[in-house]
Amino acid sequence: MLSRSVELARFDELLDRAARDARAARGTAKGEESRDTGRSQLVDITGAAGIGKSRLLGEVCARARRRGLTVLRGRATEYEREVPFQVFTDALADLDPHTLDGFHEADAVSPLLQRSAARQSDAADRFGLHRSTAALLARLAAPSGLLLALDDLHWADSASLELLDHLVRHAVHAPVVLAVTRRDRQSPESLAARLTRGVDDGTVVRLGLGPLSARDCAELAGPGMSPADTAALYAASEGNPLYFLTLLQAHRGGATAESSSPPGLGALLLEELTALTPSQRGIVEAVAVLGEHATPAMLGRVTGRSGTAFTDDVVTLTHRDLLRSDPQGLLTLRHPVVRTLVHERTPFSRRVDIHRLAAEELALAGASAAERAHHVERSLTAWDPAAVAVLDEAAARTARTAPASCAHWLDVALRHLPQTAEHAPRRRELTLRRARALAACGGLRESRDLLQELIASPPRSPGGRATGQDPDQDHDQDHDQDQDQDLRVRAVVLCALVERHLGRCTEAVALLRRELARGPAPADVVRLGLELGSAAPQGSGTSYPQVRAEVEAALAAARSMGNEAGEAGLLAVAALGEAYEGNMTAAHERAGQAAALVDSLPDNDLTALCEPLARLGWAEAFLEHYPDAERHAERGLDIARRSGQLYVMPHLLLCLSHVRVQTCRVSSAVELADLAEDIARGIGSDQLLTFALASKASALVAACPPGDPRPLAVAGEAVAAAGTGVNWWASTAWCIFGWASLMAGDPVRARDALLQAGGPELHRIQPSMRPLYVEILVTSALVMGRSEEAREWAEQARKEAEQLGLPMQRASALRSSAHLPLAQGDTAAAADLFAQAAVESARCGAVFWEAFSLLLGAPLEAAAGRGRDGTLAWLRGRRLAEAGGSGMLVGLADATRPPDSGSEAAYSSPDRAELAERLATLTARELEIAELVAQGLTSQAIADRLYVSRRTVDTHVSRAFRKTGVSSRTALATLMARRRTGNRFMDARPEQG
């Protein structure tokens, strides 16, 4: 290709690498030595309209095919921007249907495959779809590599852009090359920003296409064109290939090329159309309007033509290079610029008729409402109940996977819904649904504005009817009022939730209190009380004690009604509020009551309580009841996924991530936080993103080896997302930033971060976690030579930990205290305190902190003359670190390794014999599932991997508990880790003569 040798050479490198990686993967599958099979690479091709982006992409596709790669190519289109996943659907349109045979995530990706409405999955969510799409690309790449080429991405719909964002941030672990083209100035800001960040971090290669040179244009013109005419055409076109070729065609048709007054590109292209017959012009207009549905069959139906004359016109237009046909028979105009010009000059009434006929034909063909909605919208000029019903159904079908499209179609429906009393209830319901969709896709402020309007709108008027005259009328009027009140409360609760996500907890509390002051029915008091309790302790101006009375009143209302689900939710909210504040007696009581109710209720009764389930999980995590926290968070996550409550999922995922850091299953913790980050970004809540990034940074500190820059980088993102906020999220972010800074060797920044988090007296730091965070201050102060300051912080940690009565917090305070005699050279006293810290951590299953305490204390035991104790402590700490996948702890173990740590004494025969005896009772399936539990997989993840039900997995786990004598997943994971460690030791022993 002309002037594109540099770009093509770069693509050749990437395609060759993908082909090599695919061959390596095939070799691994055949039993060769395992090797890295590559990660996806994205290439961002940018440039002005007509500069040659699509032509370059076409040449890249041809080169990929010659190398044996699978090639999928799709194009985003200008007038279909609300069709969800349109560019990916176009790319996957020519996929062999049998390719997905045996692909267990086929239902999850059905929205991308133009499946009929009957076959699309209702249970899918857009973030699950993103992960499943990555799995699909990896599957398609497996045989020989994959090139996914996406053209004109500046016109892509919101759902496609969100999916691409996921693929940029989470590279597919397969030989995949993603190539996208877009116009710089027309690209959405979010797309340009994401790709630019990818360029900065090395995950994206950017190729900016410039104009052709004069020599290239002369080559395009050929030897028959005089140098003067070629120069004039080049000057007029400024090296833009589309403009130059259009000028060249006009010149060959008899036009003169005068550089002083060159005709515009639009005028030249429109001039081509003047030579067409009316029937040919009608076909061109229909193709421009139909877009992705412009098949010959559809064209025949919407133009009312068929037979030889119609075929001849299509052939003539193809010969003129106005129409082009793709491998699936879809007809397109030569260039998107041509489509734009034709579409804009097609009479409005003609466009409406074409869209109406297309919608009718698609309905007859059994197309889904989402596929028809685009044409229905474009043909809707007045109130049409049937058409609005299609938009309504399309919105419902896409609410979970493409909420931006859902919100758009509901907006279209609302604009055509008559402003009459008859339609008022439906208008209010559609408005509430649109607000919910906007809240799900990042439109939090627009959602809040809609909800505030809805709350302020007057209820339905009874129409002047006198009560007491007609019982039926009175009953209908009461029913209407009940419906209005129910919708109003739902709007208030949703608005308060949106306000929370916007960081406006004070406003959320005020809104809820105003509604409670209206004297709502007991059922509404429960709903409002649940949301009010959920607003604390998140806000800067709202603490749980300030809303305790209202939560207790709502709890009394739930009990008076016999509403067990509502009672369970309010108890969970109260448990977290008390646990956060450090009121552990009340927290234990409320958490126990909530857990007893939750465990007795079926999943269907808990559907509306996913957020309270998250709060119960967090309360139990802060109370250091890790198995209970994990169990309830996993159950809540399962219910939230099935019911489409995406906004709750980050809280549940982060609770699980927190538990797995404490129990030292850090790889799983990072994955869970990573998923929570995806959802937080999709929702558009800075507060939620702050918390997700802080949790991810915490998991990364534990997971990464010393010197890895990722934990500090992610922690820095968290505090940047927090901005100037003063709330739970911001305080947590600054505390984790302090921890990451300390692990990175910067005690000054660590100290500053903790003081930023809590203020001089640390009052803004969560009371029930304060001793753990104070440990960062103690260590930082000692490293900085501030021994007296360290002593003061350690004393504060000791007092607060004793008040809390929590083993892990006491362990942290003991480690803080251990640093003080250590600084004075009393290694024996320090070793004793670290040993006590390990024991306290083990009491509650905080394996990470147990290992941390053991590894810190092991060299001190040796220095105090207790070498064997030091070796045993180090060996146990090292085993726990390896089993949990903690790079930080393994690095600490390497740094504190005692001289005789390889002694066989650490693996005494009775221990191995007992371990072998306990594990020998497990069946092969139970052993397999126990290994997956040890890897940190949830029951659902294990079920998906083994193609069994979750109930089957839980049954096997319970049997493994009973046979091995353990009572938690953490204990089972530790047992399996000891088995692996023992096997490695036995394999390494020399044979005895």
mmCIF file of N, CA and C in Angstrom, residues 286 289-295 297-299 301-303 350-368 371-376 378-379:
data_model
loop_
_atom_site.group_PDB
_atom_site.id
_atom_site.type_symbol
_atom_site.label_atom_id
_atom_site.label_comp_id
_atom_site.label_asym_id
_atom_site.label_seq_id
_atom_site.Cartn_x
_atom_site.Cartn_y
_atom_site.Cartn_z
ATOM 1 N N ALA A 286 -32.303 3.512 -0.184
ATOM 2 C CA ALA A 286 -32.704 2.440 0.729
ATOM 3 C C ALA A 286 -31.486 1.839 1.433
ATOM 4 N N VAL A 289 -30.351 4.136 4.209
ATOM 5 C CA VAL A 289 -31.241 4.155 5.365
ATOM 6 C C VAL A 289 -31.181 2.842 6.141
ATOM 7 N N LEU A 290 -31.123 1.710 5.426
ATOM 8 C CA LEU A 290 -31.202 0.401 6.076
ATOM 9 C C LEU A 290 -29.947 0.041 6.855
ATOM 10 N N GLY A 291 -28.785 0.519 6.406
ATOM 11 C CA GLY A 291 -27.558 0.204 7.121
ATOM 12 C C GLY A 291 -27.293 -1.281 7.160
ATOM 13 N N GLU A 292 -27.191 -1.839 8.371
ATOM 14 C CA GLU A 292 -26.797 -3.240 8.526
ATOM 15 C C GLU A 292 -27.862 -4.229 8.067
ATOM 16 N N HIS A 293 -29.051 -3.751 7.723
ATOM 17 C CA HIS A 293 -30.097 -4.653 7.236
ATOM 18 C C HIS A 293 -30.283 -4.564 5.723
ATOM 19 N N ALA A 294 -29.305 -3.965 5.037
ATOM 20 C CA ALA A 294 -29.449 -3.754 3.585
ATOM 21 C C ALA A 294 -29.037 -5.002 2.805
ATOM 22 N N THR A 295 -29.763 -6.086 3.009
ATOM 23 C CA THR A 295 -29.556 -7.275 2.184
ATOM 24 C C THR A 295 -30.387 -7.135 0.908
ATOM 25 N N ALA A 297 -32.577 -9.109 -0.239
ATOM 26 C CA ALA A 297 -33.963 -9.469 0.044
ATOM 27 C C ALA A 297 -34.705 -8.313 0.708
ATOM 28 N N MET A 298 -34.061 -7.667 1.722
ATOM 29 C CA MET A 298 -34.711 -6.551 2.401
ATOM 30 C C MET A 298 -34.881 -5.367 1.453
ATOM 31 N N LEU A 299 -33.886 -5.128 0.604
ATOM 32 C CA LEU A 299 -34.003 -4.034 -0.368
ATOM 33 C C LEU A 299 -35.194 -4.246 -1.293
ATOM 34 N N ARG A 301 -37.894 -5.823 -0.626
ATOM 35 C CA ARG A 301 -39.165 -5.630 0.076
ATOM 36 C C ARG A 301 -39.468 -4.147 0.311
ATOM 37 N N VAL A 302 -38.459 -3.385 0.722
ATOM 38 C CA VAL A 302 -38.745 -1.973 1.050
ATOM 39 C C VAL A 302 -38.871 -1.099 -0.199
ATOM 40 N N THR A 303 -38.286 -1.554 -1.322
ATOM 41 C CA THR A 303 -38.454 -0.781 -2.566
ATOM 42 C C THR A 303 -39.613 -1.298 -3.396
ATOM 43 N N ARG A 350 -39.617 9.564 2.967
ATOM 44 C CA ARG A 350 -39.079 8.351 2.345
ATOM 45 C C ARG A 350 -38.295 7.544 3.387
ATOM 46 N N ARG A 351 -37.493 8.201 4.223
ATOM 47 C CA ARG A 351 -36.755 7.499 5.268
ATOM 48 C C ARG A 351 -37.709 6.815 6.244
ATOM 49 N N VAL A 352 -38.759 7.516 6.634
ATOM 50 C CA VAL A 352 -39.736 6.950 7.566
ATOM 51 C C VAL A 352 -40.364 5.689 6.987
ATOM 52 N N ASP A 353 -40.744 5.740 5.701
ATOM 53 C CA ASP A 353 -41.370 4.575 5.065
ATOM 54 C C ASP A 353 -40.417 3.386 5.029
ATOM 55 N N ILE A 354 -39.152 3.654 4.707
ATOM 56 C CA ILE A 354 -38.175 2.561 4.629
ATOM 57 C C ILE A 354 -37.997 1.917 5.999
ATOM 58 N N HIS A 355 -37.866 2.738 7.038
ATOM 59 C CA HIS A 355 -37.705 2.191 8.391
ATOM 60 C C HIS A 355 -38.955 1.414 8.818
ATOM 61 N N ARG A 356 -40.133 1.920 8.480
ATOM 62 C CA ARG A 356 -41.374 1.223 8.857
ATOM 63 C C ARG A 356 -41.454 -0.142 8.188
ATOM 64 N N LEU A 357 -41.161 -0.182 6.898
ATOM 65 C CA LEU A 357 -41.202 -1.455 6.176
ATOM 66 C C LEU A 357 -40.146 -2.425 6.710
ATOM 67 N N ALA A 358 -38.975 -1.905 7.034
ATOM 68 C CA ALA A 358 -37.915 -2.759 7.580
ATOM 69 C C ALA A 358 -38.336 -3.349 8.922
ATOM 70 N N ALA A 359 -38.961 -2.518 9.775
ATOM 71 C CA ALA A 359 -39.420 -3.014 11.073
ATOM 72 C C ALA A 359 -40.465 -4.101 10.901
ATOM 73 N N GLU A 360 -41.364 -3.916 9.952
ATOM 74 C CA GLU A 360 -42.402 -4.927 9.700
ATOM 75 C C GLU A 360 -41.797 -6.235 9.214
ATOM 76 N N GLU A 361 -40.832 -6.148 8.312
ATOM 77 C CA GLU A 361 -40.205 -7.356 7.777
ATOM 78 C C GLU A 361 -39.407 -8.090 8.851
ATOM 79 N N LEU A 362 -38.722 -7.332 9.679
ATOM 80 C CA LEU A 362 -37.963 -7.964 10.758
ATOM 81 C C LEU A 362 -38.892 -8.653 11.756
ATOM 82 N N ALA A 363 -40.053 -8.052 12.010
ATOM 83 C CA ALA A 363 -41.021 -8.674 12.914
ATOM 84 C C ALA A 363 -41.520 -9.985 12.329
ATOM 85 N N LEU A 364 -41.790 -9.999 11.027
ATOM 86 C CA LEU A 364 -42.238 -11.230 10.375
ATOM 87 C C LEU A 364 -41.156 -12.307 10.412
ATOM 88 N N ALA A 365 -39.898 -11.870 10.387
ATOM 89 C CA ALA A 365 -38.783 -12.819 10.404
ATOM 90 C C ALA A 365 -38.452 -13.294 11.819
ATOM 91 N N GLY A 366 -39.161 -12.782 12.832
ATOM 92 C CA GLY A 366 -38.932 -13.217 14.209
ATOM 93 C C GLY A 366 -37.777 -12.524 14.896
ATOM 94 N N ALA A 367 -37.366 -11.349 14.389
ATOM 95 C CA ALA A 367 -36.266 -10.624 15.019
ATOM 96 C C ALA A 367 -36.687 -10.134 16.403
ATOM 97 N N SER A 368 -35.704 -9.984 17.281
ATOM 98 C CA SER A 368 -35.986 -9.522 18.642
ATOM 99 C C SER A 368 -36.405 -8.059 18.627
ATOM 100 N N GLU A 371 -33.550 -5.712 18.089
ATOM 101 C CA GLU A 371 -33.093 -5.587 16.713
ATOM 102 C C GLU A 371 -34.031 -4.702 15.899
ATOM 103 N N ARG A 372 -35.303 -4.710 16.245
ATOM 104 C CA ARG A 372 -36.296 -3.920 15.500
ATOM 105 C C ARG A 372 -36.396 -2.491 16.000
ATOM 106 N N ALA A 373 -35.946 -2.241 17.241
ATOM 107 C CA ALA A 373 -36.194 -0.956 17.892
ATOM 108 C C ALA A 373 -35.615 0.209 17.106
ATOM 109 N N HIS A 374 -34.448 0.020 16.497
ATOM 110 C CA HIS A 374 -33.830 1.097 15.726
ATOM 111 C C HIS A 374 -34.760 1.573 14.619
ATOM 112 N N HIS A 375 -35.315 0.642 13.851
ATOM 113 C CA HIS A 375 -36.198 1.013 12.749
ATOM 114 C C HIS A 375 -37.537 1.544 13.258
ATOM 115 N N VAL A 376 -38.026 0.969 14.358
ATOM 116 C CA VAL A 376 -39.275 1.466 14.943
ATOM 117 C C VAL A 376 -39.104 2.916 15.377
ATOM 118 N N ARG A 378 -37.036 5.176 14.241
ATOM 119 C CA ARG A 378 -36.891 6.073 13.085
ATOM 120 C C ARG A 378 -38.180 6.241 12.295
ATOM 121 N N SER A 379 -39.116 5.336 12.484
ATOM 122 C CA SER A 379 -40.382 5.447 11.741
ATOM 123 C C SER A 379 -41.502 6.042 12.584
#
